[in-house]
């Protein structure tokens, strides 16, 4: 397959909106991707057939149509296309270390498409992955994905704005205001979730000559074929695969299956891993599904009872799902499996709703207790504490502004590249324009680029101010460590600095979990709002993708 070479990047101004691709005068709508930036995961091999021994063909030559003796060698090529199915990231437990994403450029032939990072908690994450990898999204699919992403971004922005407006409110007022906002926003979110489920089904089965990506129909093994060779790993594959590809399941069951896959993965560890001293866990699987938290040590008896009921009901639902999948995995006809799973979905619907109700009651009780995941305050002198607090607040504000701007530009210009870029002593946002954009999009982009130039200039000043404050804090901590060490206490300057650095890392990590914490533990939100905010929080963490199927 012939590939275009990407055009060279022009030098970037320090604070510019970055650069725009060479423009074309055409105002035609955005065409189907030209597949010039991927090899479609294809492998082409030459096949040589040796007929030197000769064979008889029934096709004659000339005017003779009898048998004909043929010898020689023929050459042909066979191209095999690789279908990449990527598992979603595994969310970290609240407050735990965030797995670092591999950021260096990869020359690997089969690298997951980066655009997947925008859909880590969506029900269509894995079915979408091969379509993005092969650039095989039809115009209709691309338009619907863009419409969904735009609507979801607006909903997230509205929810974030409401939560931010209530930061200074009392817990009672915050819960009351959020409950009222949930009543207004939830119908829109229900429609969004229905749209996401329709997209999942479309990516799996395809229609009107669209490509499908059904993992269930391509695997040549089933659970129970030979139990001597089975393990939890096989059930993990089926649980996770079914969450995305198996028809007949409800959206709530799909989320529960993703959590079940995580629990089964936990079972691959050594039995004492999570209760070993110095290790995290065990964690409490809460809602939204796949979220995990640590529970307080001392809880009221009534709250403990509700937690046990929640765990028992959820475990029973997972067990029924697991057994049904195992039993139906060997069904000869697909409709048999779908019919059985639909029946189970109807039976479990009321109980799944009860689990959500229990979760909100538990949330109310946990709100009155200290959160064990929240790091302890940093024991420093008043002036150092104030300096660090101001620094962390300013850094968090700067980061939120950068992330929000990038998200907005990505939603406004889905065909463009929008990325962070390091420029000398600062970080900026660059927008790489698609050169086939319509005149209307070009005009809209020109306005956005002018605004981006001013935004980058402001953020650059903020970044440089943060860098200076960081140096001040480091100097202050060194001075404090020397002072404390000189007064005795048995700790060296190096040990004190290590303790300070650890405490600061814990605090900065916690700041990254702000939306995760709100989605899981803030009373007053609807289940749909929690899932929306939880997905947005995971997206901002930029977690590494899971394994390839």
Short mmCIF file of N, CA and C in Angstrom, two decimals, residues 340-402:
data_model
loop_
_atom_site.label_atom_id
_atom_site.label_comp_id
_atom_site.label_asym_id
_atom_site.label_seq_id
_atom_site.Cartn_x
_atom_site.Cartn_y
_atom_site.Cartn_z
N UNK A 340 -31.28 -16.34 26.91
CA UNK A 340 -31.04 -16.65 28.32
C UNK A 340 -30.50 -15.43 29.07
N UNK A 341 -29.62 -14.68 28.44
CA UNK A 341 -29.05 -13.50 29.10
C UNK A 341 -30.07 -12.38 29.22
N UNK A 342 -30.95 -12.25 28.25
CA UNK A 342 -32.02 -11.25 28.36
C UNK A 342 -32.93 -11.57 29.54
N UNK A 343 -33.24 -12.84 29.70
CA UNK A 343 -34.08 -13.25 30.83
C UNK A 343 -33.40 -12.92 32.16
N UNK A 344 -32.10 -13.17 32.23
CA UNK A 344 -31.36 -12.85 33.45
C UNK A 344 -31.32 -11.34 33.69
N UNK A 345 -31.18 -10.57 32.62
CA UNK A 345 -31.16 -9.11 32.76
C UNK A 345 -32.48 -8.62 33.36
N UNK A 346 -33.59 -9.18 32.93
CA UNK A 346 -34.88 -8.79 33.47
C UNK A 346 -35.00 -9.18 34.94
N UNK A 347 -34.47 -10.35 35.29
CA UNK A 347 -34.55 -10.81 36.68
C UNK A 347 -33.68 -9.94 37.61
N UNK A 348 -32.57 -9.45 37.10
CA UNK A 348 -31.63 -8.71 37.95
C UNK A 348 -31.89 -7.21 37.99
N UNK A 349 -32.74 -6.68 37.13
CA UNK A 349 -32.92 -5.23 37.01
C UNK A 349 -33.29 -4.58 38.34
N UNK A 350 -34.30 -5.13 39.03
CA UNK A 350 -34.74 -4.52 40.29
C UNK A 350 -33.65 -4.61 41.36
N UNK A 351 -32.92 -5.71 41.38
CA UNK A 351 -31.87 -5.87 42.39
C UNK A 351 -30.69 -4.94 42.12
N UNK A 352 -30.39 -4.70 40.85
CA UNK A 352 -29.33 -3.75 40.52
C UNK A 352 -29.71 -2.34 40.94
N UNK A 353 -31.00 -2.02 40.79
CA UNK A 353 -31.48 -0.71 41.26
C UNK A 353 -31.38 -0.61 42.77
N UNK A 354 -31.65 -1.72 43.46
CA UNK A 354 -31.55 -1.75 44.93
C UNK A 354 -30.10 -1.53 45.35
N UNK A 355 -29.16 -2.07 44.62
CA UNK A 355 -27.74 -1.87 44.93
C UNK A 355 -27.38 -0.39 44.85
N UNK A 356 -27.91 0.32 43.85
CA UNK A 356 -27.66 1.75 43.73
C UNK A 356 -28.23 2.52 44.93
N UNK A 357 -29.42 2.11 45.36
CA UNK A 357 -30.04 2.76 46.53
C UNK A 357 -29.21 2.53 47.78
N UNK A 358 -28.74 1.30 47.96
CA UNK A 358 -27.88 0.99 49.10
C UNK A 358 -26.58 1.79 49.05
N UNK A 359 -26.04 1.94 47.87
CA UNK A 359 -24.79 2.69 47.71
C UNK A 359 -24.96 4.13 48.17
N UNK A 360 -26.10 4.75 47.85
CA UNK A 360 -26.33 6.14 48.27
C UNK A 360 -26.48 6.22 49.78
N UNK A 361 -27.11 5.24 50.39
CA UNK A 361 -27.23 5.22 51.85
C UNK A 361 -25.86 5.07 52.50
N UNK A 362 -25.01 4.23 51.93
CA UNK A 362 -23.65 4.05 52.44
C UNK A 362 -22.85 5.34 52.29
N UNK A 363 -23.05 6.00 51.16
CA UNK A 363 -22.35 7.26 50.89
C UNK A 363 -22.70 8.32 51.94
N UNK A 364 -23.95 8.35 52.34
CA UNK A 364 -24.38 9.29 53.36
C UNK A 364 -23.65 9.03 54.68
N UNK A 365 -23.47 7.75 55.01
CA UNK A 365 -22.77 7.42 56.24
C UNK A 365 -21.28 7.70 56.16
N UNK A 366 -20.65 7.40 55.03
CA UNK A 366 -19.22 7.63 54.87
C UNK A 366 -18.88 9.11 54.89
N UNK A 367 -19.83 9.97 54.46
CA UNK A 367 -19.57 11.41 54.43
C UNK A 367 -19.32 11.97 55.82
N UNK A 368 -19.77 11.28 56.85
CA UNK A 368 -19.60 11.75 58.23
C UNK A 368 -18.30 11.27 58.85
N UNK A 369 -17.55 10.42 58.13
CA UNK A 369 -16.34 9.82 58.68
C UNK A 369 -15.11 10.28 57.90
N UNK A 370 -13.94 10.23 58.54
CA UNK A 370 -12.71 10.60 57.82
C UNK A 370 -12.42 9.62 56.70
N UNK A 371 -11.91 10.14 55.59
CA UNK A 371 -11.57 9.30 54.44
C UNK A 371 -10.14 8.79 54.61
N UNK A 372 -9.95 7.48 54.77
CA UNK A 372 -8.60 6.96 54.99
C UNK A 372 -7.66 7.15 53.81
N UNK A 373 -8.20 7.42 52.63
CA UNK A 373 -7.34 7.62 51.46
C UNK A 373 -6.75 9.02 51.42
N UNK A 374 -7.38 9.97 52.11
CA UNK A 374 -6.91 11.35 52.08
C UNK A 374 -5.61 11.46 52.87
N UNK A 375 -4.55 12.03 52.29
CA UNK A 375 -3.27 12.11 53.00
C UNK A 375 -3.33 13.07 54.18
N UNK A 376 -2.51 12.80 55.18
CA UNK A 376 -2.44 13.68 56.34
C UNK A 376 -1.77 14.99 55.96
N UNK A 377 -2.06 16.02 56.74
CA UNK A 377 -1.45 17.32 56.47
C UNK A 377 0.06 17.26 56.62
N UNK A 378 0.74 18.20 55.96
CA UNK A 378 2.20 18.23 56.01
C UNK A 378 2.64 19.01 57.25
N UNK A 379 3.34 18.39 58.20
CA UNK A 379 3.72 19.06 59.46
C UNK A 379 4.91 20.01 59.27
N UNK A 380 4.62 21.20 58.80
CA UNK A 380 5.68 22.19 58.57
C UNK A 380 5.36 23.47 59.33
N UNK A 381 6.31 24.39 59.31
CA UNK A 381 6.09 25.70 59.92
C UNK A 381 5.02 26.45 59.15
N UNK A 382 4.38 27.41 59.82
CA UNK A 382 3.27 28.14 59.22
C UNK A 382 3.60 28.79 57.90
N UNK A 383 4.76 29.43 57.78
CA UNK A 383 5.09 30.10 56.53
C UNK A 383 5.29 29.10 55.40
N UNK A 384 5.92 27.95 55.70
CA UNK A 384 6.13 26.93 54.67
C UNK A 384 4.81 26.28 54.27
N UNK A 385 3.96 26.03 55.27
CA UNK A 385 2.66 25.43 54.98
C UNK A 385 1.83 26.32 54.08
N UNK A 386 1.82 27.61 54.36
CA UNK A 386 1.07 28.55 53.54
C UNK A 386 1.60 28.62 52.13
N UNK A 387 2.94 28.62 51.98
CA UNK A 387 3.55 28.67 50.66
C UNK A 387 3.19 27.44 49.84
N UNK A 388 3.25 26.27 50.49
CA UNK A 388 2.93 25.03 49.79
C UNK A 388 1.45 24.97 49.42
N UNK A 389 0.59 25.40 50.33
CA UNK A 389 -0.85 25.37 50.05
C UNK A 389 -1.18 26.27 48.86
N UNK A 390 -0.59 27.45 48.84
CA UNK A 390 -0.85 28.36 47.71
C UNK A 390 -0.31 27.78 46.40
N UNK A 391 0.87 27.16 46.50
CA UNK A 391 1.47 26.56 45.31
C UNK A 391 0.58 25.44 44.75
N UNK A 392 0.13 24.54 45.64
CA UNK A 392 -0.68 23.41 45.18
C UNK A 392 -2.00 23.89 44.60
N UNK A 393 -2.60 24.91 45.20
CA UNK A 393 -3.85 25.45 44.68
C UNK A 393 -3.64 26.07 43.30
N UNK A 394 -2.56 26.85 43.15
CA UNK A 394 -2.27 27.49 41.86
C UNK A 394 -1.94 26.45 40.80
N UNK A 395 -1.18 25.42 41.18
CA UNK A 395 -0.82 24.37 40.23
C UNK A 395 -2.06 23.61 39.77
N UNK A 396 -2.94 23.32 40.72
CA UNK A 396 -4.17 22.60 40.36
C UNK A 396 -5.03 23.44 39.44
N UNK A 397 -5.14 24.73 39.70
CA UNK A 397 -5.92 25.62 38.85
C UNK A 397 -5.32 25.70 37.45
N UNK A 398 -3.99 25.80 37.37
CA UNK A 398 -3.31 25.87 36.08
C UNK A 398 -3.55 24.59 35.28
N UNK A 399 -3.44 23.46 35.95
CA UNK A 399 -3.63 22.18 35.27
C UNK A 399 -5.07 22.01 34.79
N UNK A 400 -6.03 22.39 35.62
CA UNK A 400 -7.44 22.26 35.21
C UNK A 400 -7.72 23.11 33.97
N UNK A 401 -7.13 24.32 33.94
CA UNK A 401 -7.34 25.19 32.78
C UNK A 401 -6.76 24.57 31.52
N UNK A 402 -5.58 23.96 31.63
CA UNK A 402 -4.95 23.33 30.46
C UNK A 402 -5.78 22.15 29.97
#
